[in-house]
Amino acid sequence: MAQRLHDGNVHALAHDINNFFQQVAADLHPLSDSTTPPATDLLLSEFVIGKTAVERKLSHVNMHKAPGPDGLPNWMLRDFCSQLSGPVCAIFNASIGEGIVPARWKEASVIPAPKAHPPQMIDTDLRPISLTATLSKLLESFVGTWILDRIKDKLDVHQYGALKGRSTTHALVDIMHHWHKAVDEGQSVRVVFIDFAKAFDHVDHNMLMAKRMEFSLPGVIVQWMCSFLRHLRQHVKIGDVMSDWLMMDDGMPQGSYLGPLTFITLIDSLRASCMTHKFVDDTTLSEIVAKSDTSCMQVCCSHHILRCRL
């Protein structure tokens, strides 16, 4: 692809790919400063991370995965987990308590993964996979657990993605049960499949944080999330060649721990009048139509798509 598009100039190719990924969310506004809650009653005892918990997570780091832009090798984090757990724990607690995420932990090396073989076009045939700092992902996992503990009972029961104990298998079993039951009873089934275009790359940070506050999350989590979403940076890496850094005002890094969780929170209120099954950004609308009844699927879909645009 580099030879065809840029006469072998891989750096120019990486630069153009990075520009395209950045422009996907160019129509969205950066996170407003007014979103951050006041620094009062932020640090609660339940949000203090223990040294043992950090050591446990470090000991389970996958040493075969590539490190993020910080360059810290995963084998070192795992093999020296007992020695590193104390300092890392102190950094984690300082980040949570002060509501500040280190700038280095908000950087991503993006690997353009092909959706077609061989890829022909930048705008249709590439998917961004982000390599972020391993320590950042470990801290995200703590925050993500706190968030999930507080919102799991409020989430749409028909969301089968990014949640423990739910999977595509559960979604398919439930869908097929309703479809087969309807057909066995002489009814018909109408189905519409909806997929969000550039779902993770087009996450509105202002809308996301508004949803966070709708779920009544503690100020310590909201403040940390605001810092996490501000001044994100990324560059594209092709082999050993890297593009220049670009600021990302919106979107969520694909490959981060919080990416799927934040997205299912964002679309939780998107509910239709007909039967709905969700798997992260994929939505299936089903309508059971009895004999001689009129279908309302067109109205249902129009209402659902309008809410998705909002």
PDB file of C-alpha atoms in Angstrom:
ATOM      1  CA  MET A   1       0.000   0.000   0.000  1.00  0.00           C
ATOM      2  CA  ALA A   2       2.852   2.388   0.850  1.00  0.00           C
ATOM      3  CA  GLN A   3       4.466   1.800  -2.548  1.00  0.00           C
ATOM      4  CA  ARG A   4       1.237   2.459  -4.442  1.00  0.00           C
ATOM      5  CA  LEU A   5       0.097   5.511  -2.477  1.00  0.00           C
ATOM      6  CA  HIS A   6       3.324   7.289  -1.560  1.00  0.00           C
ATOM      7  CA  ASP A   7       6.053   5.927  -3.830  1.00  0.00           C
ATOM      8  CA  GLY A   8       7.572   4.003  -0.944  1.00  0.00           C
ATOM      9  CA  ASN A   9       7.526   6.912   1.537  1.00  0.00           C
ATOM     10  CA  VAL A  10       6.290   5.035   4.629  1.00  0.00           C
ATOM     11  CA  HIS A  11       6.576   8.101   6.881  1.00  0.00           C
ATOM     12  CA  ALA A  12       4.220  10.060   4.611  1.00  0.00           C
ATOM     13  CA  LEU A  13       1.818   7.110   4.636  1.00  0.00           C
ATOM     14  CA  ALA A  14       1.888   6.951   8.446  1.00  0.00           C
ATOM     15  CA  HIS A  15       1.267  10.708   8.599  1.00  0.00           C
ATOM     16  CA  ASP A  16      -1.764  10.492   6.284  1.00  0.00           C
ATOM     17  CA  ILE A  17      -3.236   7.539   8.192  1.00  0.00           C
ATOM     18  CA  ASN A  18      -2.852   9.398  11.487  1.00  0.00           C
ATOM     19  CA  ASN A  19      -4.509  12.496  10.031  1.00  0.00           C
ATOM     20  CA  PHE A  20      -7.442  10.408   8.807  1.00  0.00           C
ATOM     21  CA  PHE A  21      -7.950   8.742  12.193  1.00  0.00           C
ATOM     22  CA  GLN A  22      -7.880  12.163  13.872  1.00  0.00           C
ATOM     23  CA  GLN A  23     -10.387  13.708  11.458  1.00  0.00           C
ATOM     24  CA  VAL A  24     -13.037  11.053  12.132  1.00  0.00           C
ATOM     25  CA  ALA A  25     -14.122  13.028  15.223  1.00  0.00           C
ATOM     26  CA  ALA A  26     -13.340  16.505  13.864  1.00  0.00           C
ATOM     27  CA  ASP A  27     -17.013  17.514  14.101  1.00  0.00           C
ATOM     28  CA  LEU A  28     -17.066  17.002  17.885  1.00  0.00           C
ATOM     29  CA  HIS A  29     -16.074  19.526  20.543  1.00  0.00           C
ATOM     30  CA  PRO A  30     -13.290  18.936  23.116  1.00  0.00           C
ATOM     31  CA  LEU A  31     -14.315  18.147  26.673  1.00  0.00           C
ATOM     32  CA  SER A  32     -15.568  21.296  28.378  1.00  0.00           C
ATOM     33  CA  ASP A  33     -13.715  22.544  31.465  1.00  0.00           C
ATOM     34  CA  SER A  34     -17.058  22.980  33.220  1.00  0.00           C
ATOM     35  CA  THR A  35     -17.513  19.201  33.210  1.00  0.00           C
ATOM     36  CA  THR A  36     -14.931  18.597  35.946  1.00  0.00           C
ATOM     37  CA  PRO A  37     -16.568  18.452  39.395  1.00  0.00           C
ATOM     38  CA  PRO A  38     -15.296  20.698  42.192  1.00  0.00           C
ATOM     39  CA  ALA A  39     -12.419  19.277  44.234  1.00  0.00           C
ATOM     40  CA  THR A  40     -14.493  18.603  47.368  1.00  0.00           C
ATOM     41  CA  ASP A  41     -15.095  15.266  49.054  1.00  0.00           C
ATOM     42  CA  LEU A  42     -13.353  13.516  46.162  1.00  0.00           C
ATOM     43  CA  LEU A  43     -11.133  10.951  47.852  1.00  0.00           C
ATOM     44  CA  LEU A  44     -13.043   8.178  49.585  1.00  0.00           C
ATOM     45  CA  SER A  45     -11.492   5.243  51.424  1.00  0.00           C
ATOM     46  CA  GLU A  46     -12.990   2.744  48.985  1.00  0.00           C
ATOM     47  CA  PHE A  47     -10.953   4.316  46.177  1.00  0.00           C
ATOM     48  CA  VAL A  48      -7.569   3.646  47.796  1.00  0.00           C
ATOM     49  CA  ILE A  49      -5.653   0.909  45.966  1.00  0.00           C
ATOM     50  CA  GLY A  50      -3.680  -1.606  48.002  1.00  0.00           C
ATOM     51  CA  LYS A  51      -0.107  -2.725  47.303  1.00  0.00           C
ATOM     52  CA  THR A  52      -1.167  -6.391  47.215  1.00  0.00           C
ATOM     53  CA  ALA A  53      -3.789  -5.697  44.541  1.00  0.00           C
ATOM     54  CA  VAL A  54      -1.211  -3.884  42.403  1.00  0.00           C
ATOM     55  CA  GLU A  55       1.305  -6.713  42.786  1.00  0.00           C
ATOM     56  CA  ARG A  56      -1.343  -9.236  41.769  1.00  0.00           C
ATOM     57  CA  LYS A  57      -2.140  -7.326  38.582  1.00  0.00           C
ATOM     58  CA  LEU A  58       1.542  -6.842  37.739  1.00  0.00           C
ATOM     59  CA  SER A  59       2.164 -10.564  38.195  1.00  0.00           C
ATOM     60  CA  HIS A  60      -0.480 -11.332  35.552  1.00  0.00           C
ATOM     61  CA  VAL A  61       0.804  -8.921  32.890  1.00  0.00           C
ATOM     62  CA  ASN A  62       1.085 -10.667  29.526  1.00  0.00           C
ATOM     63  CA  MET A  63       4.790 -10.443  28.713  1.00  0.00           C
ATOM     64  CA  HIS A  64       4.173 -11.346  25.064  1.00  0.00           C
ATOM     65  CA  LYS A  65       2.125  -8.213  24.351  1.00  0.00           C
ATOM     66  CA  ALA A  66       3.804  -5.121  22.946  1.00  0.00           C
ATOM     67  CA  PRO A  67       4.422  -2.206  25.341  1.00  0.00           C
ATOM     68  CA  GLY A  68       2.964   1.247  24.854  1.00  0.00           C
ATOM     69  CA  PRO A  69       4.762   4.476  23.917  1.00  0.00           C
ATOM     70  CA  ASP A  70       6.431   4.609  27.363  1.00  0.00           C
ATOM     71  CA  GLY A  71       8.604   1.681  26.293  1.00  0.00           C
ATOM     72  CA  LEU A  72       8.375  -0.187  29.620  1.00  0.00           C
ATOM     73  CA  PRO A  73       8.676  -3.889  28.708  1.00  0.00           C
ATOM     74  CA  ASN A  74       5.945  -6.110  30.086  1.00  0.00           C
ATOM     75  CA  TRP A  75       8.403  -8.804  31.167  1.00  0.00           C
ATOM     76  CA  MET A  76      10.029  -6.314  33.539  1.00  0.00           C
ATOM     77  CA  LEU A  77       6.696  -5.327  35.081  1.00  0.00           C
ATOM     78  CA  ARG A  78       5.822  -8.972  35.636  1.00  0.00           C
ATOM     79  CA  ASP A  79       9.194 -10.355  36.759  1.00  0.00           C
ATOM     80  CA  PHE A  80       9.823  -7.508  39.206  1.00  0.00           C
ATOM     81  CA  CYS A  81       6.226  -7.154  40.387  1.00  0.00           C
ATOM     82  CA  SER A  82       7.100  -7.442  44.087  1.00  0.00           C
ATOM     83  CA  GLN A  83       9.719  -4.679  43.877  1.00  0.00           C
ATOM     84  CA  LEU A  84       7.622  -2.404  41.661  1.00  0.00           C
ATOM     85  CA  SER A  85       4.252  -2.817  43.381  1.00  0.00           C
ATOM     86  CA  GLY A  86       5.004  -0.243  46.118  1.00  0.00           C
ATOM     87  CA  PRO A  87       6.061   2.661  43.862  1.00  0.00           C
ATOM     88  CA  VAL A  88       3.386   1.846  41.277  1.00  0.00           C
ATOM     89  CA  CYS A  89       0.735   1.688  44.013  1.00  0.00           C
ATOM     90  CA  ALA A  90       1.814   5.135  45.270  1.00  0.00           C
ATOM     91  CA  ILE A  91       1.577   6.563  41.736  1.00  0.00           C
ATOM     92  CA  PHE A  92      -1.876   5.018  41.219  1.00  0.00           C
ATOM     93  CA  ASN A  93      -3.239   6.449  44.481  1.00  0.00           C
ATOM     94  CA  ALA A  94      -1.737   9.868  43.763  1.00  0.00           C
ATOM     95  CA  SER A  95      -3.361   9.861  40.324  1.00  0.00           C
ATOM     96  CA  ILE A  96      -6.774   8.941  41.764  1.00  0.00           C
ATOM     97  CA  GLY A  97      -6.528  11.309  44.723  1.00  0.00           C
ATOM     98  CA  GLU A  98      -5.392  14.310  42.682  1.00  0.00           C
ATOM     99  CA  GLY A  99      -7.614  13.516  39.696  1.00  0.00           C
ATOM    100  CA  ILE A 100      -4.659  13.745  37.315  1.00  0.00           C
ATOM    101  CA  VAL A 101      -3.581  11.168  34.752  1.00  0.00           C
ATOM    102  CA  PRO A 102       0.104  11.402  33.711  1.00  0.00           C
ATOM    103  CA  ALA A 103       0.471  12.724  30.168  1.00  0.00           C
ATOM    104  CA  ARG A 104       2.595   9.720  29.197  1.00  0.00           C
ATOM    105  CA  TRP A 105      -0.303   7.441  30.058  1.00  0.00           C
ATOM    106  CA  LYS A 106      -2.608   9.280  27.644  1.00  0.00           C
ATOM    107  CA  GLU A 107      -0.461   8.521  24.606  1.00  0.00           C
ATOM    108  CA  ALA A 108      -1.127   5.750  22.119  1.00  0.00           C
ATOM    109  CA  SER A 109       0.875   4.119  19.365  1.00  0.00           C
ATOM    110  CA  VAL A 110      -1.728   3.224  16.744  1.00  0.00           C
ATOM    111  CA  ILE A 111      -1.223   0.165  14.592  1.00  0.00           C
ATOM    112  CA  PRO A 112      -3.359   0.366  11.412  1.00  0.00           C
ATOM    113  CA  ALA A 113      -4.865  -3.123  11.183  1.00  0.00           C
ATOM    114  CA  PRO A 114      -6.179  -4.057   7.728  1.00  0.00           C
ATOM    115  CA  LYS A 115      -9.866  -4.882   7.334  1.00  0.00           C
ATOM    116  CA  ALA A 116      -9.230  -6.043   3.770  1.00  0.00           C
ATOM    117  CA  HIS A 117      -6.287  -7.988   2.337  1.00  0.00           C
ATOM    118  CA  PRO A 118      -4.465  -6.280   0.842  1.00  0.00           C
ATOM    119  CA  PRO A 119      -5.765  -2.844   1.986  1.00  0.00           C
ATOM    120  CA  GLN A 120      -6.342  -0.418  -0.870  1.00  0.00           C
ATOM    121  CA  MET A 121      -7.772   2.735   0.752  1.00  0.00           C
ATOM    122  CA  ILE A 122      -6.905   4.489   4.015  1.00  0.00           C
ATOM    123  CA  ASP A 123     -10.484   5.601   4.721  1.00  0.00           C
ATOM    124  CA  THR A 124     -12.177   2.195   4.314  1.00  0.00           C
ATOM    125  CA  ASP A 125      -9.660  -0.618   4.744  1.00  0.00           C
ATOM    126  CA  LEU A 126      -7.893   0.211   8.024  1.00  0.00           C
ATOM    127  CA  ARG A 127      -8.883  -0.137  11.685  1.00  0.00           C
ATOM    128  CA  PRO A 128      -6.891   1.665  14.430  1.00  0.00           C
ATOM    129  CA  ILE A 129      -5.570  -0.583  17.230  1.00  0.00           C
ATOM    130  CA  SER A 130      -4.021   1.462  20.035  1.00  0.00           C
ATOM    131  CA  LEU A 131      -1.036   0.382  22.117  1.00  0.00           C
ATOM    132  CA  THR A 132      -1.167   2.282  25.400  1.00  0.00           C
ATOM    133  CA  ALA A 133       1.054   2.111  28.467  1.00  0.00           C
ATOM    134  CA  THR A 134       0.555  -1.126  30.409  1.00  0.00           C
ATOM    135  CA  LEU A 135       0.540   0.757  33.726  1.00  0.00           C
ATOM    136  CA  SER A 136      -2.199   2.997  32.378  1.00  0.00           C
ATOM    137  CA  LYS A 137      -4.317  -0.035  31.479  1.00  0.00           C
ATOM    138  CA  LEU A 138      -3.798  -1.502  34.942  1.00  0.00           C
ATOM    139  CA  LEU A 139      -5.018   1.717  36.559  1.00  0.00           C
ATOM    140  CA  GLU A 140      -7.927   1.809  34.099  1.00  0.00           C
ATOM    141  CA  SER A 141      -8.891  -1.693  35.263  1.00  0.00           C
ATOM    142  CA  PHE A 142      -9.229  -0.475  38.862  1.00  0.00           C
ATOM    143  CA  VAL A 143     -11.323   2.519  37.800  1.00  0.00           C
ATOM    144  CA  GLY A 144     -13.382   0.383  35.423  1.00  0.00           C
ATOM    145  CA  THR A 145     -14.205  -2.061  38.235  1.00  0.00           C
ATOM    146  CA  TRP A 146     -15.372   0.796  40.468  1.00  0.00           C
ATOM    147  CA  ILE A 147     -17.536   2.188  37.668  1.00  0.00           C
ATOM    148  CA  LEU A 148     -19.060  -1.180  36.814  1.00  0.00           C
ATOM    149  CA  ASP A 149     -19.886  -1.957  40.451  1.00  0.00           C
ATOM    150  CA  ARG A 150     -22.009   1.206  40.529  1.00  0.00           C
ATOM    151  CA  ILE A 151     -23.751   1.015  37.165  1.00  0.00           C
ATOM    152  CA  LYS A 152     -24.144  -2.701  36.357  1.00  0.00           C
ATOM    153  CA  ASP A 153     -27.655  -2.872  37.837  1.00  0.00           C
ATOM    154  CA  LYS A 154     -28.696   0.219  35.868  1.00  0.00           C
ATOM    155  CA  LEU A 155     -27.479  -0.893  32.442  1.00  0.00           C
ATOM    156  CA  ASP A 156     -29.793  -2.222  29.750  1.00  0.00           C
ATOM    157  CA  VAL A 157     -30.351  -5.937  30.422  1.00  0.00           C
ATOM    158  CA  HIS A 158     -30.222  -6.502  26.669  1.00  0.00           C
ATOM    159  CA  GLN A 159     -26.598  -5.343  26.433  1.00  0.00           C
ATOM    160  CA  TYR A 160     -24.495  -8.494  25.998  1.00  0.00           C
ATOM    161  CA  GLY A 161     -21.095  -6.958  25.249  1.00  0.00           C
ATOM    162  CA  ALA A 162     -18.203  -5.859  27.506  1.00  0.00           C
ATOM    163  CA  LEU A 163     -19.876  -7.278  30.622  1.00  0.00           C
ATOM    164  CA  LYS A 164     -18.757 -10.253  32.685  1.00  0.00           C
ATOM    165  CA  GLY A 165     -21.048 -13.239  32.333  1.00  0.00           C
ATOM    166  CA  ARG A 166     -22.504 -12.073  29.016  1.00  0.00           C
ATOM    167  CA  SER A 167     -21.389 -12.943  25.496  1.00  0.00           C
ATOM    168  CA  THR A 168     -22.435 -13.282  21.880  1.00  0.00           C
ATOM    169  CA  THR A 169     -23.615 -16.802  22.730  1.00  0.00           C
ATOM    170  CA  HIS A 170     -26.102 -15.471  25.296  1.00  0.00           C
ATOM    171  CA  ALA A 171     -27.343 -12.875  22.806  1.00  0.00           C
ATOM    172  CA  LEU A 172     -27.774 -15.435  20.008  1.00  0.00           C
ATOM    173  CA  VAL A 173     -29.558 -17.944  22.251  1.00  0.00           C
ATOM    174  CA  ASP A 174     -32.069 -15.303  23.391  1.00  0.00           C
ATOM    175  CA  ILE A 175     -32.597 -13.968  19.871  1.00  0.00           C
ATOM    176  CA  MET A 176     -33.096 -17.425  18.341  1.00  0.00           C
ATOM    177  CA  HIS A 177     -35.489 -18.427  21.129  1.00  0.00           C
ATOM    178  CA  HIS A 178     -37.830 -15.530  20.349  1.00  0.00           C
ATOM    179  CA  TRP A 179     -37.553 -15.988  16.597  1.00  0.00           C
ATOM    180  CA  HIS A 180     -38.234 -19.749  16.642  1.00  0.00           C
ATOM    181  CA  LYS A 181     -41.103 -19.334  19.112  1.00  0.00           C
ATOM    182  CA  ALA A 182     -42.737 -16.756  16.844  1.00  0.00           C
ATOM    183  CA  VAL A 183     -42.373 -18.909  13.733  1.00  0.00           C
ATOM    184  CA  ASP A 184     -43.708 -21.995  15.552  1.00  0.00           C
ATOM    185  CA  GLU A 185     -46.804 -19.976  16.486  1.00  0.00           C
ATOM    186  CA  GLY A 186     -47.406 -18.941  12.868  1.00  0.00           C
ATOM    187  CA  GLN A 187     -46.129 -15.403  13.291  1.00  0.00           C
ATOM    188  CA  SER A 188     -43.489 -13.649  11.201  1.00  0.00           C
ATOM    189  CA  VAL A 189     -40.284 -11.967  12.266  1.00  0.00           C
ATOM    190  CA  ARG A 190     -38.775  -8.782  10.873  1.00  0.00           C
ATOM    191  CA  VAL A 191     -35.183  -7.961  11.752  1.00  0.00           C
ATOM    192  CA  VAL A 192     -32.942  -4.920  11.298  1.00  0.00           C
ATOM    193  CA  PHE A 193     -29.209  -4.996  12.046  1.00  0.00           C
ATOM    194  CA  ILE A 194     -27.597  -1.690  13.037  1.00  0.00           C
ATOM    195  CA  ASP A 195     -23.877  -1.035  13.318  1.00  0.00           C
ATOM    196  CA  PHE A 196     -22.410   2.278  14.515  1.00  0.00           C
ATOM    197  CA  ALA A 197     -19.932   3.681  11.996  1.00  0.00           C
ATOM    198  CA  LYS A 198     -16.526   4.457  13.602  1.00  0.00           C
ATOM    199  CA  ALA A 199     -18.069   3.757  17.003  1.00  0.00           C
ATOM    200  CA  PHE A 200     -15.004   4.059  19.251  1.00  0.00           C
ATOM    201  CA  ASP A 201     -13.384   6.735  17.086  1.00  0.00           C
ATOM    202  CA  HIS A 202     -16.417   9.018  17.292  1.00  0.00           C
ATOM    203  CA  VAL A 203     -17.154   9.081  21.038  1.00  0.00           C
ATOM    204  CA  ASP A 204     -18.297  12.534  22.202  1.00  0.00           C
ATOM    205  CA  HIS A 205     -16.455  13.192  25.487  1.00  0.00           C
ATOM    206  CA  ASN A 206     -18.962  15.817  26.654  1.00  0.00           C
ATOM    207  CA  MET A 207     -21.870  13.436  26.127  1.00  0.00           C
ATOM    208  CA  LEU A 208     -19.922  10.634  27.788  1.00  0.00           C
ATOM    209  CA  MET A 209     -19.237  12.634  30.941  1.00  0.00           C
ATOM    210  CA  ALA A 210     -22.862  13.780  31.052  1.00  0.00           C
ATOM    211  CA  LYS A 211     -23.841  10.099  31.108  1.00  0.00           C
ATOM    212  CA  ARG A 212     -21.324   9.480  33.882  1.00  0.00           C
ATOM    213  CA  MET A 213     -23.038  12.098  36.024  1.00  0.00           C
ATOM    214  CA  GLU A 214     -26.482  10.672  35.173  1.00  0.00           C
ATOM    215  CA  PHE A 215     -25.305   7.434  36.792  1.00  0.00           C
ATOM    216  CA  SER A 216     -24.400   9.441  39.933  1.00  0.00           C
ATOM    217  CA  LEU A 217     -20.776   8.352  39.996  1.00  0.00           C
ATOM    218  CA  PRO A 218     -18.613   9.750  42.836  1.00  0.00           C
ATOM    219  CA  GLY A 219     -16.696  12.927  42.114  1.00  0.00           C
ATOM    220  CA  VAL A 220     -13.324  11.177  42.441  1.00  0.00           C
ATOM    221  CA  ILE A 221     -14.135   8.939  39.466  1.00  0.00           C
ATOM    222  CA  VAL A 222     -15.630  11.721  37.352  1.00  0.00           C
ATOM    223  CA  GLN A 223     -12.638  13.998  37.970  1.00  0.00           C
ATOM    224  CA  TRP A 224     -10.170  11.238  37.090  1.00  0.00           C
ATOM    225  CA  MET A 225     -12.126  10.396  33.927  1.00  0.00           C
ATOM    226  CA  CYS A 226     -12.113  14.062  32.869  1.00  0.00           C
ATOM    227  CA  SER A 227      -8.316  14.118  33.164  1.00  0.00           C
ATOM    228  CA  PHE A 228      -8.073  10.792  31.319  1.00  0.00           C
ATOM    229  CA  LEU A 229     -10.059  12.135  28.352  1.00  0.00           C
ATOM    230  CA  ARG A 230      -8.254  15.478  28.002  1.00  0.00           C
ATOM    231  CA  HIS A 231      -5.195  15.984  25.789  1.00  0.00           C
ATOM    232  CA  LEU A 232      -5.039  12.473  24.377  1.00  0.00           C
ATOM    233  CA  ARG A 233      -2.208  12.033  21.870  1.00  0.00           C
ATOM    234  CA  GLN A 234      -1.475   9.411  19.279  1.00  0.00           C
ATOM    235  CA  HIS A 235       0.900   8.575  16.494  1.00  0.00           C
ATOM    236  CA  VAL A 236       0.722   5.847  13.862  1.00  0.00           C
ATOM    237  CA  LYS A 237       3.381   3.170  13.782  1.00  0.00           C
ATOM    238  CA  ILE A 238       4.146   1.147  10.660  1.00  0.00           C
ATOM    239  CA  GLY A 239       7.004  -1.240  11.343  1.00  0.00           C
ATOM    240  CA  ASP A 240       9.782   0.927  12.757  1.00  0.00           C
ATOM    241  CA  VAL A 241       8.408   4.116  11.176  1.00  0.00           C
ATOM    242  CA  MET A 242       6.304   6.491  13.310  1.00  0.00           C
ATOM    243  CA  SER A 243       4.289   9.546  12.340  1.00  0.00           C
ATOM    244  CA  ASP A 244       4.282  12.812  14.276  1.00  0.00           C
ATOM    245  CA  TRP A 245       2.078  13.130  17.362  1.00  0.00           C
ATOM    246  CA  LEU A 246      -1.471  14.474  16.971  1.00  0.00           C
ATOM    247  CA  MET A 247      -3.917  15.591  19.677  1.00  0.00           C
ATOM    248  CA  MET A 248      -7.205  13.672  19.900  1.00  0.00           C
ATOM    249  CA  ASP A 249     -10.111  15.753  21.229  1.00  0.00           C
ATOM    250  CA  ASP A 250     -12.625  12.899  21.136  1.00  0.00           C
ATOM    251  CA  GLY A 251     -12.886   9.161  20.631  1.00  0.00           C
ATOM    252  CA  MET A 252     -11.647   6.274  22.783  1.00  0.00           C
ATOM    253  CA  PRO A 253      -8.443   4.311  22.106  1.00  0.00           C
ATOM    254  CA  GLN A 254      -9.300   0.869  20.727  1.00  0.00           C
ATOM    255  CA  GLY A 255      -7.389  -1.522  22.939  1.00  0.00           C
ATOM    256  CA  SER A 256      -7.809   0.419  26.185  1.00  0.00           C
ATOM    257  CA  TYR A 257      -9.588  -1.174  29.149  1.00  0.00           C
ATOM    258  CA  LEU A 258     -12.160   1.610  29.483  1.00  0.00           C
ATOM    259  CA  GLY A 259     -13.019   1.798  25.765  1.00  0.00           C
ATOM    260  CA  PRO A 260     -15.826  -0.822  25.618  1.00  0.00           C
ATOM    261  CA  LEU A 261     -17.181   0.070  29.074  1.00  0.00           C
ATOM    262  CA  THR A 262     -17.478   3.759  28.266  1.00  0.00           C
ATOM    263  CA  PHE A 263     -19.174   3.009  24.949  1.00  0.00           C
ATOM    264  CA  ILE A 264     -21.884   0.759  26.395  1.00  0.00           C
ATOM    265  CA  THR A 265     -22.530   3.465  29.002  1.00  0.00           C
ATOM    266  CA  LEU A 266     -22.844   6.071  26.253  1.00  0.00           C
ATOM    267  CA  ILE A 267     -25.439   4.125  24.263  1.00  0.00           C
ATOM    268  CA  ASP A 268     -27.328   2.695  27.248  1.00  0.00           C
ATOM    269  CA  SER A 269     -30.289   5.048  26.762  1.00  0.00           C
ATOM    270  CA  LEU A 270     -30.716   4.040  23.120  1.00  0.00           C
ATOM    271  CA  ARG A 271     -33.745   1.789  23.455  1.00  0.00           C
ATOM    272  CA  ALA A 272     -36.424   1.015  20.893  1.00  0.00           C
ATOM    273  CA  SER A 273     -40.071   0.071  21.298  1.00  0.00           C
ATOM    274  CA  CYS A 274     -39.439  -3.317  19.692  1.00  0.00           C
ATOM    275  CA  MET A 275     -37.244  -6.175  20.979  1.00  0.00           C
ATOM    276  CA  THR A 276     -33.596  -5.076  21.131  1.00  0.00           C
ATOM    277  CA  HIS A 277     -30.328  -6.964  21.541  1.00  0.00           C
ATOM    278  CA  LYS A 278     -27.005  -5.122  21.830  1.00  0.00           C
ATOM    279  CA  PHE A 279     -23.426  -6.276  21.643  1.00  0.00           C
ATOM    280  CA  VAL A 280     -21.344  -3.137  22.302  1.00  0.00           C
ATOM    281  CA  ASP A 281     -21.859  -1.150  19.055  1.00  0.00           C
ATOM    282  CA  ASP A 282     -23.939  -3.770  17.215  1.00  0.00           C
ATOM    283  CA  THR A 283     -27.708  -3.571  17.700  1.00  0.00           C
ATOM    284  CA  THR A 284     -30.357  -6.030  16.491  1.00  0.00           C
ATOM    285  CA  LEU A 285     -33.996  -4.907  16.337  1.00  0.00           C
ATOM    286  CA  SER A 286     -36.622  -7.652  16.076  1.00  0.00           C
ATOM    287  CA  GLU A 287     -40.343  -7.352  15.538  1.00  0.00           C
ATOM    288  CA  ILE A 288     -42.804 -10.199  15.993  1.00  0.00           C
ATOM    289  CA  VAL A 289     -45.767  -9.669  13.640  1.00  0.00           C
ATOM    290  CA  ALA A 290     -48.950 -11.676  14.139  1.00  0.00           C
ATOM    291  CA  LYS A 291     -51.094 -12.746  11.207  1.00  0.00           C
ATOM    292  CA  SER A 292     -52.996  -9.863   9.598  1.00  0.00           C
ATOM    293  CA  ASP A 293     -51.171  -7.323  11.819  1.00  0.00           C
ATOM    294  CA  THR A 294     -49.371  -4.299  10.362  1.00  0.00           C
ATOM    295  CA  SER A 295     -45.644  -3.938  10.877  1.00  0.00           C
ATOM    296  CA  CYS A 296     -44.361  -0.944  12.856  1.00  0.00           C
ATOM    297  CA  MET A 297     -40.698  -1.664  12.182  1.00  0.00           C
ATOM    298  CA  GLN A 298     -40.220   1.369   9.932  1.00  0.00           C
ATOM    299  CA  VAL A 299     -41.400   3.745  12.688  1.00  0.00           C
ATOM    300  CA  CYS A 300     -39.370   1.886  15.304  1.00  0.00           C
ATOM    301  CA  CYS A 301     -36.184   2.054  13.213  1.00  0.00           C
ATOM    302  CA  SER A 302     -36.640   5.738  12.390  1.00  0.00           C
ATOM    303  CA  HIS A 303     -37.044   6.584  16.072  1.00  0.00           C
ATOM    304  CA  HIS A 304     -34.042   4.437  17.042  1.00  0.00           C
ATOM    305  CA  ILE A 305     -31.760   5.933  14.374  1.00  0.00           C
ATOM    306  CA  LEU A 306     -32.827   9.477  15.345  1.00  0.00           C
ATOM    307  CA  ARG A 307     -31.882   8.808  18.982  1.00  0.00           C
ATOM    308  CA  CYS A 308     -28.565   7.333  17.842  1.00  0.00           C
ATOM    309  CA  ARG A 309     -27.767  10.538  15.956  1.00  0.00           C
ATOM    310  CA  LEU A 310     -28.560  12.599  19.031  1.00  0.00           C
TER     311      LEU A 310
END
